[in-house]
Amino acid sequence: MLSITKSMAILGIDGYVVDVEIDISNGLPAFDIVGLGDTEIKESRDRVRAAIKNSGYEFPVKKITVNLAPANTKKEGTSFDLPVAVGILICTGQVKSVDNDTVLLGELSLDGSLRPIKGALPMAMDARLYGIKRMILPYANAKEAAITKDVEIIPVKSLKDVVDYINGIKVIDSIKIDIDEFFKRENYDVDFSDVKGQENAKRAFEIAAAGGHNVMLVGPPGSGKTMLARRFPTILPEMTLEEALEVTKIHSIAGTLPEDVSLLTNRIFRAPHHTISTVSLVGGGRIPKPGEVSLAHYGVLFLDEFPEFRRDAIEALRQPLEDECVTISRVNATFTYPAKVILIIALNPCPCGYLGDTTHECRCTPNEIRRYQNKISGPLLDRIDLHVEVNRVDKQKYFDDDANVETSEMIRNRVKKAREIQLKRYKGSGIFFNSQLNNNMIKKYIKLDEKTTDMIKEYFDTLGLSARAYNKIIKVARTIADLEGSHDVKYEHVVEAFQYRNLNNKYISN
């Protein structure tokens, strides 16, 4: 007897429908799964057999063949356990057939209970494209999948629940959630009011948040670089529903979505250790998965102790920073993961960390300092918009009154006003903030007077600017003007942008 149930799988960040075809025939007992399934799918034979028996149903002692169509696409994961088990029960007449507009997803435990799966949200979002009206999936994934309102989500806890639901013995209500409630929960446990001093760095972060610019922090240990970086998401504008869905979709695929969270509404902050591999940082692998740069989508990727990262990992960041996506090619498919991130890198000025520090003496030789600084390539440094020196805070600052210290909310309000100006200016052009401007757009949207142009020409050759570095400076100046509410980019805006470029920095130079 033949049965066909529908399930779904993930290709890149998109879901697609898989037909689970099952044939049971006479012959030597066997249980084969074909259709380019990975090891997890092959192992489902034992899980399905035990789950059916332990749920009180009969497992056929016959030749069982399972085909996952389309058979030319590589498949992975444990979400096919449930449709395979139900398909076997359909073939043996223990459960009714399932409608073609219903998909089954779920990993089976040996006792027949259902475990959560990866990628429930992207599969639910794309299900309607294939005419799917209903999804039966584990209870733990129900709220995540129910964020999309186009598909009826049926939460189940066990194989027995599924059988009773299909046979009409048990009524299970679909899950419905209020998406607006998620955006009322935005909460950060850090704030910029915690930071004493560092007004120059705070100003640079405000500019970076307003224009979507990358930042490099250089300073001795204990100067507050990490503390500043961890508070950066608190001054970014709130995520829109579209952004939240896209970010949650990526984390659902990667399996990094917290169990009690259905929709990520806080800006993501990712801070991988410097021992991270290139694949883990930018994505890839035998079966490609999103890396840290994609997991930080619409948020912040913070790389502390930057020169200690592997050279190949650092260089692999260049393309994602420029294109705002990561493209990974394999024999059977090409995967593209979004990577719109603000990159913050932090480093010490030398191996011991105290070059230029007023309280400690540097112990490094000139050759050691040069080797340390040469770990950062010029092409990558060119892609960092703001170079900021973070000095040790005067001890008196720790005892100053906090009454005049700005909170994250105050800074965020200014950032939001600047972003609104940019959204209005670039409406219909496909970009959302200044850092995304290309060469043609810079000429169109940024007009400089003669005095400012002459100043730039003077510094261009003197400081050895590349064309990319020049464009970065002009875009930062445009953001500074937006923060001031100025329609035109003025001389003083460009001067401040040059200062943040840090071209004459005593530590690192172009």
Short mmCIF file of C-alpha atoms in Angstrom, two decimals:
data_model
loop_
_atom_site.label_atom_id
_atom_site.label_comp_id
_atom_site.label_asym_id
_atom_site.label_seq_id
_atom_site.Cartn_x
_atom_site.Cartn_y
_atom_site.Cartn_z
CA MET A 1 0.00 0.00 0.00
CA LEU A 2 1.15 3.55 -0.76
CA SER A 3 0.64 6.73 1.27
CA ILE A 4 1.76 10.31 0.70
CA THR A 5 2.02 12.91 3.45
CA LYS A 6 3.45 16.39 3.18
CA SER A 7 6.26 17.87 5.22
CA MET A 8 8.70 20.76 4.79
CA ALA A 9 12.44 21.35 4.78
CA ILE A 10 14.83 24.31 4.70
CA LEU A 11 16.97 25.37 1.76
CA GLY A 12 19.15 28.31 2.78
CA ILE A 13 16.70 30.47 4.74
CA ASP A 14 13.59 29.44 2.81
CA GLY A 15 11.17 26.57 3.39
CA TYR A 16 9.91 24.19 0.69
CA VAL A 17 7.43 21.31 0.65
CA VAL A 18 8.63 17.70 0.72
CA ASP A 19 6.37 14.82 -0.25
CA VAL A 20 6.92 11.88 2.11
CA GLU A 21 6.01 8.82 0.02
CA ILE A 22 5.76 5.46 1.80
CA ASP A 23 5.30 2.06 0.25
CA ILE A 24 4.76 -1.10 2.33
CA SER A 25 5.00 -4.43 0.51
CA ASN A 26 5.51 -8.10 1.24
CA GLY A 27 9.03 -9.40 1.44
CA LEU A 28 11.93 -9.58 3.84
CA PRO A 29 11.45 -7.01 6.64
CA ALA A 30 13.36 -3.83 5.82
CA PHE A 31 13.08 -0.09 6.45
CA ASP A 32 14.79 2.05 3.80
CA ILE A 33 14.76 5.84 3.41
CA VAL A 34 15.79 7.34 0.07
CA GLY A 35 15.80 10.89 -1.27
CA LEU A 36 19.19 12.33 -0.25
CA GLY A 37 18.58 12.32 3.50
CA ASP A 38 21.47 12.96 5.88
CA THR A 39 22.50 10.86 8.89
CA GLU A 40 19.80 12.33 11.15
CA ILE A 41 17.13 11.25 8.64
CA LYS A 42 18.60 7.78 8.25
CA GLU A 43 18.56 7.36 12.04
CA SER A 44 14.86 8.25 12.14
CA ARG A 45 14.06 4.60 11.27
CA ASP A 46 14.81 3.51 14.84
CA ARG A 47 13.03 6.49 16.40
CA VAL A 48 9.91 5.94 14.29
CA ARG A 49 9.79 2.19 14.98
CA ALA A 50 10.10 2.66 18.76
CA ALA A 51 7.66 5.62 18.85
CA ILE A 52 4.94 3.68 17.00
CA LYS A 53 5.27 0.62 19.25
CA ASN A 54 5.47 2.60 22.49
CA SER A 55 2.42 4.67 21.50
CA GLY A 56 0.35 1.50 21.37
CA TYR A 57 0.19 1.06 17.57
CA GLU A 58 1.27 -1.86 15.38
CA PHE A 59 4.52 -1.56 13.41
CA PRO A 60 4.39 -3.66 10.19
CA VAL A 61 6.95 -6.43 9.82
CA LYS A 62 7.26 -5.93 6.06
CA LYS A 63 9.40 -4.16 3.50
CA ILE A 64 9.02 -0.38 4.05
CA THR A 65 10.37 2.14 1.56
CA VAL A 66 10.29 5.87 2.29
CA ASN A 67 11.01 8.42 -0.44
CA LEU A 68 11.54 12.11 0.31
CA ALA A 69 10.67 14.01 -2.86
CA PRO A 70 12.13 15.95 -4.57
CA ALA A 71 14.83 13.31 -4.41
CA ASN A 72 17.56 15.49 -5.97
CA THR A 73 17.70 17.97 -3.04
CA LYS A 74 19.81 17.28 0.04
CA LYS A 75 17.73 17.13 3.21
CA GLU A 76 18.68 17.23 6.87
CA GLY A 77 17.15 17.42 10.32
CA THR A 78 14.73 15.41 12.41
CA SER A 79 11.46 17.03 11.36
CA PHE A 80 10.55 14.10 9.05
CA ASP A 81 10.04 11.67 11.95
CA LEU A 82 6.37 12.58 12.38
CA PRO A 83 5.27 12.44 8.71
CA VAL A 84 7.09 9.12 8.27
CA ALA A 85 5.37 7.62 11.32
CA VAL A 86 1.94 8.91 10.26
CA GLY A 87 2.50 7.66 6.71
CA ILE A 88 3.23 4.15 8.01
CA LEU A 89 0.09 4.25 10.14
CA ILE A 90 -1.93 5.38 7.10
CA CYS A 91 -0.59 2.45 5.07
CA THR A 92 -1.59 0.01 7.81
CA GLY A 93 -5.04 1.55 8.20
CA GLN A 94 -4.53 2.78 11.75
CA VAL A 95 -5.11 6.43 10.85
CA LYS A 96 -7.04 8.28 8.14
CA SER A 97 -5.32 9.98 5.22
CA VAL A 98 -4.11 13.56 5.69
CA ASP A 99 -5.32 16.41 3.46
CA ASN A 100 -2.94 17.72 0.80
CA ASP A 101 -3.05 21.20 2.34
CA THR A 102 -1.66 19.94 5.69
CA VAL A 103 2.00 19.44 6.56
CA LEU A 104 3.44 17.38 9.40
CA LEU A 105 6.63 18.30 11.25
CA GLY A 106 8.26 16.92 14.37
CA GLU A 107 11.02 14.88 15.96
CA LEU A 108 9.85 11.77 17.78
CA SER A 109 11.16 10.53 21.10
CA LEU A 110 11.25 6.78 21.67
CA ASP A 111 8.15 7.04 23.87
CA GLY A 112 6.18 8.77 21.11
CA SER A 113 6.37 12.32 22.49
CA LEU A 114 7.39 15.16 20.18
CA ARG A 115 10.52 17.26 20.49
CA PRO A 116 10.99 20.76 18.99
CA ILE A 117 12.59 21.20 15.57
CA LYS A 118 14.69 23.88 13.88
CA GLY A 119 13.29 26.25 11.27
CA ALA A 120 9.59 26.20 12.24
CA LEU A 121 9.12 29.92 11.53
CA PRO A 122 10.64 30.04 8.00
CA MET A 123 8.70 26.93 7.05
CA ALA A 124 5.46 28.46 8.33
CA MET A 125 6.20 31.74 6.51
CA ASP A 126 6.75 29.96 3.19
CA ALA A 127 4.03 27.31 3.57
CA ARG A 128 1.32 29.53 2.06
CA LEU A 129 3.37 29.84 -1.14
CA TYR A 130 2.71 26.11 -1.69
CA GLY A 131 -0.99 26.27 -0.87
CA ILE A 132 -0.56 24.90 2.65
CA LYS A 133 -3.33 25.88 5.05
CA ARG A 134 -2.48 23.85 8.14
CA MET A 135 0.65 22.76 10.02
CA ILE A 136 0.75 20.02 12.66
CA LEU A 137 3.94 20.42 14.67
CA PRO A 138 5.40 20.09 18.20
CA TYR A 139 3.81 22.17 20.95
CA ALA A 140 7.20 23.79 21.71
CA ASN A 141 7.34 25.28 18.17
CA ALA A 142 3.70 26.35 17.98
CA LYS A 143 4.03 29.97 19.16
CA GLU A 144 7.04 30.52 16.93
CA ALA A 145 5.20 29.26 13.85
CA ALA A 146 1.97 31.07 14.78
CA ILE A 147 3.65 34.44 14.20
CA THR A 148 2.63 34.04 10.58
CA LYS A 149 -1.15 34.42 10.36
CA ASP A 150 -1.65 32.78 6.97
CA VAL A 151 -1.43 29.17 8.19
CA GLU A 152 -3.42 27.34 10.88
CA ILE A 153 -1.01 26.02 13.52
CA ILE A 154 -2.03 22.80 15.34
CA PRO A 155 0.18 22.13 18.40
CA VAL A 156 0.65 18.50 19.43
CA LYS A 157 2.64 16.83 22.20
CA SER A 158 2.80 13.23 21.01
CA LEU A 159 2.22 10.84 18.13
CA LYS A 160 -0.99 9.72 19.84
CA ASP A 161 -2.28 13.33 19.82
CA VAL A 162 -1.66 13.49 16.07
CA VAL A 163 -3.44 10.20 15.38
CA ASP A 164 -6.43 11.13 17.55
CA TYR A 165 -6.64 14.57 15.88
CA ILE A 166 -6.55 13.15 12.34
CA ASN A 167 -9.08 10.44 13.23
CA GLY A 168 -11.42 13.05 14.72
CA ILE A 169 -11.26 11.57 18.23
CA LYS A 170 -9.61 14.62 19.74
CA VAL A 171 -10.16 18.34 19.07
CA ILE A 172 -7.03 20.51 19.20
CA ASP A 173 -7.48 24.24 18.85
CA SER A 174 -5.08 26.17 16.65
CA ILE A 175 -2.65 28.62 18.26
CA LYS A 176 -3.22 32.35 17.89
CA ILE A 177 -0.92 35.03 19.26
CA ASP A 178 -0.87 38.83 19.50
CA ILE A 179 2.29 40.01 17.75
CA ASP A 180 2.00 43.51 19.23
CA GLU A 181 2.58 42.04 22.68
CA PHE A 182 6.09 41.00 21.70
CA PHE A 183 7.13 44.56 20.92
CA LYS A 184 6.03 45.73 24.36
CA ARG A 185 8.63 43.44 25.90
CA GLU A 186 11.73 45.08 24.44
CA ASN A 187 14.12 45.30 27.35
CA TYR A 188 17.87 45.73 27.78
CA ASP A 189 19.65 45.13 31.06
CA VAL A 190 22.38 47.67 30.24
CA ASP A 191 22.30 51.40 29.55
CA PHE A 192 24.69 54.12 28.41
CA SER A 193 24.11 55.93 31.69
CA ASP A 194 26.32 53.21 33.23
CA VAL A 195 29.34 54.53 31.31
CA LYS A 196 31.40 57.18 33.08
CA GLY A 197 33.11 59.68 30.80
CA GLN A 198 34.10 58.55 27.28
CA GLU A 199 32.12 61.39 25.69
CA ASN A 200 34.12 61.11 22.46
CA ALA A 201 33.31 57.41 22.11
CA LYS A 202 29.65 57.99 22.95
CA ARG A 203 29.44 60.65 20.25
CA ALA A 204 31.03 58.26 17.74
CA PHE A 205 28.54 55.54 18.69
CA GLU A 206 25.64 57.94 18.22
CA ILE A 207 26.87 58.73 14.71
CA ALA A 208 27.40 55.02 13.98
CA ALA A 209 23.87 54.14 15.14
CA ALA A 210 22.31 56.98 13.17
CA GLY A 211 24.00 56.09 9.88
CA GLY A 212 24.66 52.35 10.23
CA HIS A 213 28.45 52.82 10.29
CA ASN A 214 31.12 50.36 11.43
CA VAL A 215 33.36 51.31 14.38
CA MET A 216 36.88 50.50 15.55
CA LEU A 217 37.79 51.09 19.20
CA VAL A 218 41.48 51.35 20.12
CA GLY A 219 42.58 51.68 23.72
CA PRO A 220 44.34 50.09 26.70
CA PRO A 221 42.80 47.30 28.81
CA GLY A 222 40.14 48.54 31.21
CA SER A 223 39.31 51.68 29.25
CA GLY A 224 35.71 50.56 28.64
CA LYS A 225 35.74 49.29 25.04
CA THR A 226 33.64 46.18 25.74
CA MET A 227 31.33 48.06 28.09
CA LEU A 228 30.61 50.63 25.36
CA ALA A 229 30.08 47.99 22.67
CA ARG A 230 27.60 45.96 24.75
CA ARG A 231 25.43 49.07 25.16
CA PHE A 232 25.39 49.94 21.47
CA PRO A 233 22.17 47.99 20.65
CA THR A 234 20.29 50.09 23.24
CA ILE A 235 20.61 53.21 21.08
CA LEU A 236 19.55 51.59 17.81
CA PRO A 237 15.94 52.21 16.68
CA GLU A 238 13.36 49.57 17.62
CA MET A 239 13.06 46.70 15.16
CA THR A 240 10.15 46.71 12.76
CA LEU A 241 7.97 43.60 12.41
CA GLU A 242 9.64 42.76 9.08
CA GLU A 243 13.11 43.01 10.66
CA ALA A 244 12.06 40.95 13.69
CA LEU A 245 10.64 38.21 11.46
CA GLU A 246 13.78 38.05 9.33
CA VAL A 247 16.08 37.91 12.36
CA THR A 248 13.95 35.29 14.11
CA LYS A 249 13.88 33.26 10.90
CA ILE A 250 17.68 33.07 10.80
CA HIS A 251 17.97 32.09 14.47
CA SER A 252 15.24 29.48 14.04
CA ILE A 253 17.21 27.84 11.21
CA ALA A 254 20.45 27.95 13.20
CA GLY A 255 18.76 26.50 16.29
CA THR A 256 19.79 29.48 18.46
CA LEU A 257 16.27 30.71 19.20
CA PRO A 258 15.66 30.53 22.99
CA GLU A 259 12.96 28.05 24.00
CA ASP A 260 10.75 30.66 25.67
CA VAL A 261 11.09 33.23 22.85
CA SER A 262 8.87 33.16 19.75
CA LEU A 263 9.91 36.49 18.20
CA LEU A 264 13.20 38.35 18.69
CA THR A 265 12.44 42.04 19.15
CA ASN A 266 15.67 43.22 20.80
CA ARG A 267 18.56 44.15 18.54
CA ILE A 268 20.95 41.21 18.39
CA PHE A 269 24.43 41.50 19.91
CA ARG A 270 26.87 38.75 18.94
CA ALA A 271 30.38 38.62 20.41
CA PRO A 272 32.19 35.45 19.26
CA HIS A 273 35.51 34.46 20.84
CA HIS A 274 38.67 35.13 18.83
CA THR A 275 39.28 31.38 18.39
CA ILE A 276 36.22 31.13 16.11
CA SER A 277 36.67 29.41 12.74
CA THR A 278 36.03 31.08 9.41
CA VAL A 279 32.99 28.89 8.75
CA SER A 280 31.46 29.72 12.13
CA LEU A 281 32.04 33.43 11.57
CA VAL A 282 30.67 33.90 8.04
CA GLY A 283 28.70 30.68 7.53
CA GLY A 284 29.16 27.55 5.47
CA GLY A 285 29.95 23.93 6.22
CA ARG A 286 29.13 20.66 4.47
CA ILE A 287 25.47 21.55 4.76
CA PRO A 288 25.61 25.37 4.89
CA LYS A 289 24.44 27.15 8.02
CA PRO A 290 24.37 30.88 8.83
CA GLY A 291 27.43 32.18 10.68
CA GLU A 292 27.84 34.85 13.35
CA VAL A 293 27.72 37.66 10.80
CA SER A 294 24.23 36.51 9.74
CA LEU A 295 23.08 35.76 13.29
CA ALA A 296 23.84 39.43 14.03
CA HIS A 297 21.57 40.55 11.17
CA TYR A 298 20.04 44.01 11.86
CA GLY A 299 22.13 44.11 15.02
CA VAL A 300 25.74 44.29 16.18
CA LEU A 301 28.69 41.98 15.56
CA PHE A 302 31.37 42.74 18.16
CA LEU A 303 34.87 41.33 17.68
CA ASP A 304 36.96 41.94 20.79
CA GLU A 305 40.74 41.44 20.73
CA PHE A 306 40.44 41.77 16.97
CA PRO A 307 44.10 41.09 16.01
CA GLU A 308 43.87 37.71 17.76
CA PHE A 309 41.27 36.44 15.26
CA ARG A 310 42.47 34.13 12.51
CA ARG A 311 43.67 36.04 9.48
CA ASP A 312 41.50 34.06 7.06
CA ALA A 313 38.43 34.66 9.25
CA ILE A 314 39.08 38.40 9.34
CA GLU A 315 39.57 38.60 5.58
CA ALA A 316 36.40 36.57 4.97
CA LEU A 317 34.43 39.43 6.54
CA ARG A 318 35.30 41.84 3.76
CA GLN A 319 32.67 40.63 1.27
CA PRO A 320 29.76 40.42 3.76
CA LEU A 321 30.49 43.93 5.04
CA GLU A 322 30.41 45.28 1.50
CA ASP A 323 27.47 43.28 0.09
CA GLU A 324 25.40 42.91 3.31
CA CYS A 325 24.97 39.21 2.60
CA VAL A 326 26.92 35.96 2.51
CA THR A 327 26.71 33.73 -0.57
CA ILE A 328 27.83 30.10 -0.23
CA SER A 329 28.00 27.87 -3.30
CA ARG A 330 27.75 24.10 -3.26
CA VAL A 331 27.41 21.55 -6.05
CA ASN A 332 23.64 21.21 -5.68
CA ALA A 333 22.66 24.73 -4.61
CA THR A 334 23.72 28.27 -3.77
CA PHE A 335 22.73 29.69 -0.38
CA THR A 336 22.48 33.38 0.44
CA TYR A 337 22.21 34.56 4.03
CA PRO A 338 21.52 38.23 4.88
CA ALA A 339 24.18 40.05 6.91
CA LYS A 340 23.18 43.67 7.49
CA VAL A 341 25.25 44.28 10.59
CA ILE A 342 27.06 47.10 12.30
CA LEU A 343 30.56 45.81 12.97
CA ILE A 344 32.36 46.97 16.10
CA ILE A 345 35.95 45.85 16.55
CA ALA A 346 38.06 46.48 19.65
CA LEU A 347 41.79 46.13 20.04
CA ASN A 348 44.68 47.16 22.21
CA PRO A 349 47.32 49.47 20.70
CA CYS A 350 50.06 46.85 21.21
CA PRO A 351 50.52 43.28 22.50
CA CYS A 352 50.85 44.34 26.14
CA GLY A 353 48.06 46.88 25.66
CA TYR A 354 49.68 49.92 27.25
CA LEU A 355 51.20 51.85 24.36
CA GLY A 356 50.42 55.52 24.99
CA ASP A 357 48.78 54.81 28.36
CA THR A 358 49.51 57.39 31.05
CA THR A 359 49.41 54.94 33.99
CA HIS A 360 51.37 51.95 32.66
CA GLU A 361 54.62 51.62 30.74
CA CYS A 362 54.57 49.75 27.44
CA ARG A 363 56.92 46.74 27.44
CA CYS A 364 56.68 45.96 23.72
CA THR A 365 59.49 46.38 21.19
CA PRO A 366 58.86 48.33 17.96
CA ASN A 367 58.93 45.08 15.97
CA GLU A 368 56.34 43.48 18.25
CA ILE A 369 54.08 46.51 17.91
CA ARG A 370 54.46 46.49 14.12
CA ARG A 371 53.68 42.77 13.83
CA TYR A 372 50.63 43.18 16.07
CA GLN A 373 49.26 46.10 14.04
CA ASN A 374 49.97 44.39 10.72
CA LYS A 375 47.46 41.67 11.62
CA ILE A 376 44.76 44.12 10.52
CA SER A 377 44.81 44.45 6.75
CA GLY A 378 44.38 47.75 4.96
CA PRO A 379 41.38 46.59 2.88
CA LEU A 380 39.46 45.61 6.02
CA LEU A 381 40.48 48.78 7.85
CA ASP A 382 39.13 50.72 4.86
CA ARG A 383 35.70 49.26 5.57
CA ILE A 384 35.60 50.66 9.10
CA ASP A 385 33.94 54.09 9.02
CA LEU A 386 34.81 55.41 12.49
CA HIS A 387 38.18 54.93 14.18
CA VAL A 388 37.89 55.90 17.83
CA GLU A 389 40.57 56.19 20.50
CA VAL A 390 39.26 55.12 23.92
CA ASN A 391 41.48 56.43 26.72
CA ARG A 392 41.43 55.39 30.34
CA VAL A 393 38.80 57.32 32.31
CA ASP A 394 39.98 59.84 34.89
CA LYS A 395 39.27 58.38 38.34
CA GLN A 396 37.39 61.56 39.31
CA LYS A 397 34.73 60.64 36.74
CA TYR A 398 33.74 57.64 38.87
CA PHE A 399 32.66 59.94 41.68
CA ASP A 400 30.87 62.59 39.60
CA ASP A 401 27.12 63.10 39.98
CA ASP A 402 25.07 60.94 37.57
CA ALA A 403 22.35 63.58 37.16
CA ASN A 404 23.72 64.92 33.86
CA VAL A 405 24.64 61.55 32.34
CA GLU A 406 22.68 60.75 29.18
CA THR A 407 20.63 57.57 29.08
CA SER A 408 20.35 55.25 26.10
CA GLU A 409 16.79 56.48 25.55
CA MET A 410 17.98 60.08 25.13
CA ILE A 411 20.59 59.08 22.56
CA ARG A 412 18.19 56.74 20.81
CA ASN A 413 15.65 59.53 20.32
CA ARG A 414 18.24 61.59 18.43
CA VAL A 415 19.25 58.53 16.41
CA LYS A 416 15.63 57.85 15.47
CA LYS A 417 15.14 61.43 14.23
CA ALA A 418 18.24 61.13 12.05
CA ARG A 419 17.06 57.76 10.69
CA GLU A 420 13.64 59.25 9.86
CA ILE A 421 15.37 61.97 7.83
CA GLN A 422 17.30 59.32 5.90
CA LEU A 423 14.22 57.15 5.29
CA LYS A 424 12.41 60.15 3.85
CA ARG A 425 15.39 61.20 1.71
CA TYR A 426 16.02 57.74 0.25
CA LYS A 427 12.40 56.63 -0.08
CA GLY A 428 11.98 54.32 -3.07
CA SER A 429 15.74 53.96 -3.66
CA GLY A 430 16.13 50.62 -1.85
CA ILE A 431 18.44 51.91 0.91
CA PHE A 432 17.61 52.92 4.45
CA PHE A 433 20.60 54.71 5.95
CA ASN A 434 23.72 56.61 4.90
CA SER A 435 26.26 53.80 5.11
CA GLN A 436 24.49 52.04 2.22
CA LEU A 437 25.08 54.88 -0.26
CA ASN A 438 27.01 53.91 -3.40
CA ASN A 439 29.17 56.24 -5.49
CA ASN A 440 26.33 57.51 -7.68
CA MET A 441 24.10 58.15 -4.68
CA ILE A 442 26.86 60.06 -2.90
CA LYS A 443 27.05 62.44 -5.86
CA LYS A 444 23.27 62.76 -5.93
CA TYR A 445 22.53 63.26 -2.25
CA ILE A 446 25.69 64.91 -0.87
CA LYS A 447 26.57 68.32 -2.28
CA LEU A 448 29.67 70.07 -0.92
CA ASP A 449 30.58 73.73 -1.17
CA GLU A 450 33.87 74.94 -2.67
CA LYS A 451 35.59 75.50 0.69
CA THR A 452 34.82 71.96 1.84
CA THR A 453 35.86 70.43 -1.48
CA ASP A 454 39.21 72.26 -1.41
CA MET A 455 39.86 71.00 2.13
CA ILE A 456 39.15 67.40 1.09
CA LYS A 457 41.46 67.70 -1.93
CA GLU A 458 44.22 68.98 0.32
CA TYR A 459 43.93 66.02 2.70
CA PHE A 460 43.28 63.39 0.03
CA ASP A 461 46.87 63.08 -1.15
CA THR A 462 48.53 64.17 2.09
CA LEU A 463 46.88 61.40 4.10
CA GLY A 464 46.96 58.80 1.33
CA LEU A 465 43.20 58.25 1.24
CA SER A 466 41.76 55.47 -0.85
CA ALA A 467 38.55 56.06 -2.82
CA ARG A 468 36.68 53.85 -0.35
CA ALA A 469 38.04 55.76 2.65
CA TYR A 470 37.00 59.04 1.04
CA ASN A 471 33.46 57.74 0.49
CA LYS A 472 33.30 56.55 4.11
CA ILE A 473 34.26 60.01 5.36
CA ILE A 474 31.64 61.72 3.21
CA LYS A 475 28.91 59.32 4.35
CA VAL A 476 29.83 59.86 8.01
CA ALA A 477 29.66 63.63 7.41
CA ARG A 478 26.18 63.18 5.93
CA THR A 479 25.12 61.37 9.12
CA ILE A 480 26.56 64.12 11.34
CA ALA A 481 24.55 66.66 9.34
CA ASP A 482 21.38 64.56 9.78
CA LEU A 483 21.90 64.45 13.55
CA GLU A 484 21.99 68.24 13.52
CA GLY A 485 18.96 68.42 11.26
CA SER A 486 20.99 70.13 8.56
CA HIS A 487 19.86 69.76 4.94
CA ASP A 488 23.39 70.39 3.63
CA VAL A 489 26.69 68.77 4.56
CA LYS A 490 28.81 71.63 5.84
CA TYR A 491 32.50 72.21 6.36
CA GLU A 492 32.38 71.44 10.10
CA HIS A 493 30.57 68.14 9.46
CA VAL A 494 33.35 66.94 7.16
CA VAL A 495 36.02 68.10 9.62
CA GLU A 496 34.47 66.01 12.39
CA ALA A 497 34.19 63.02 10.04
CA PHE A 498 37.93 63.31 9.28
CA GLN A 499 38.68 63.26 13.02
CA TYR A 500 36.83 59.97 13.44
CA ARG A 501 38.75 58.48 10.55
CA ASN A 502 41.77 58.55 12.87
CA LEU A 503 44.20 58.78 9.96
CA ASN A 504 46.96 60.30 12.05
CA ASN A 505 46.33 58.03 15.01
CA LYS A 506 49.44 57.29 17.04
CA TYR A 507 48.56 53.57 17.01
CA ILE A 508 47.22 52.60 13.59
CA SER A 509 47.29 54.44 10.28
CA ASN A 510 46.30 53.91 6.70
#
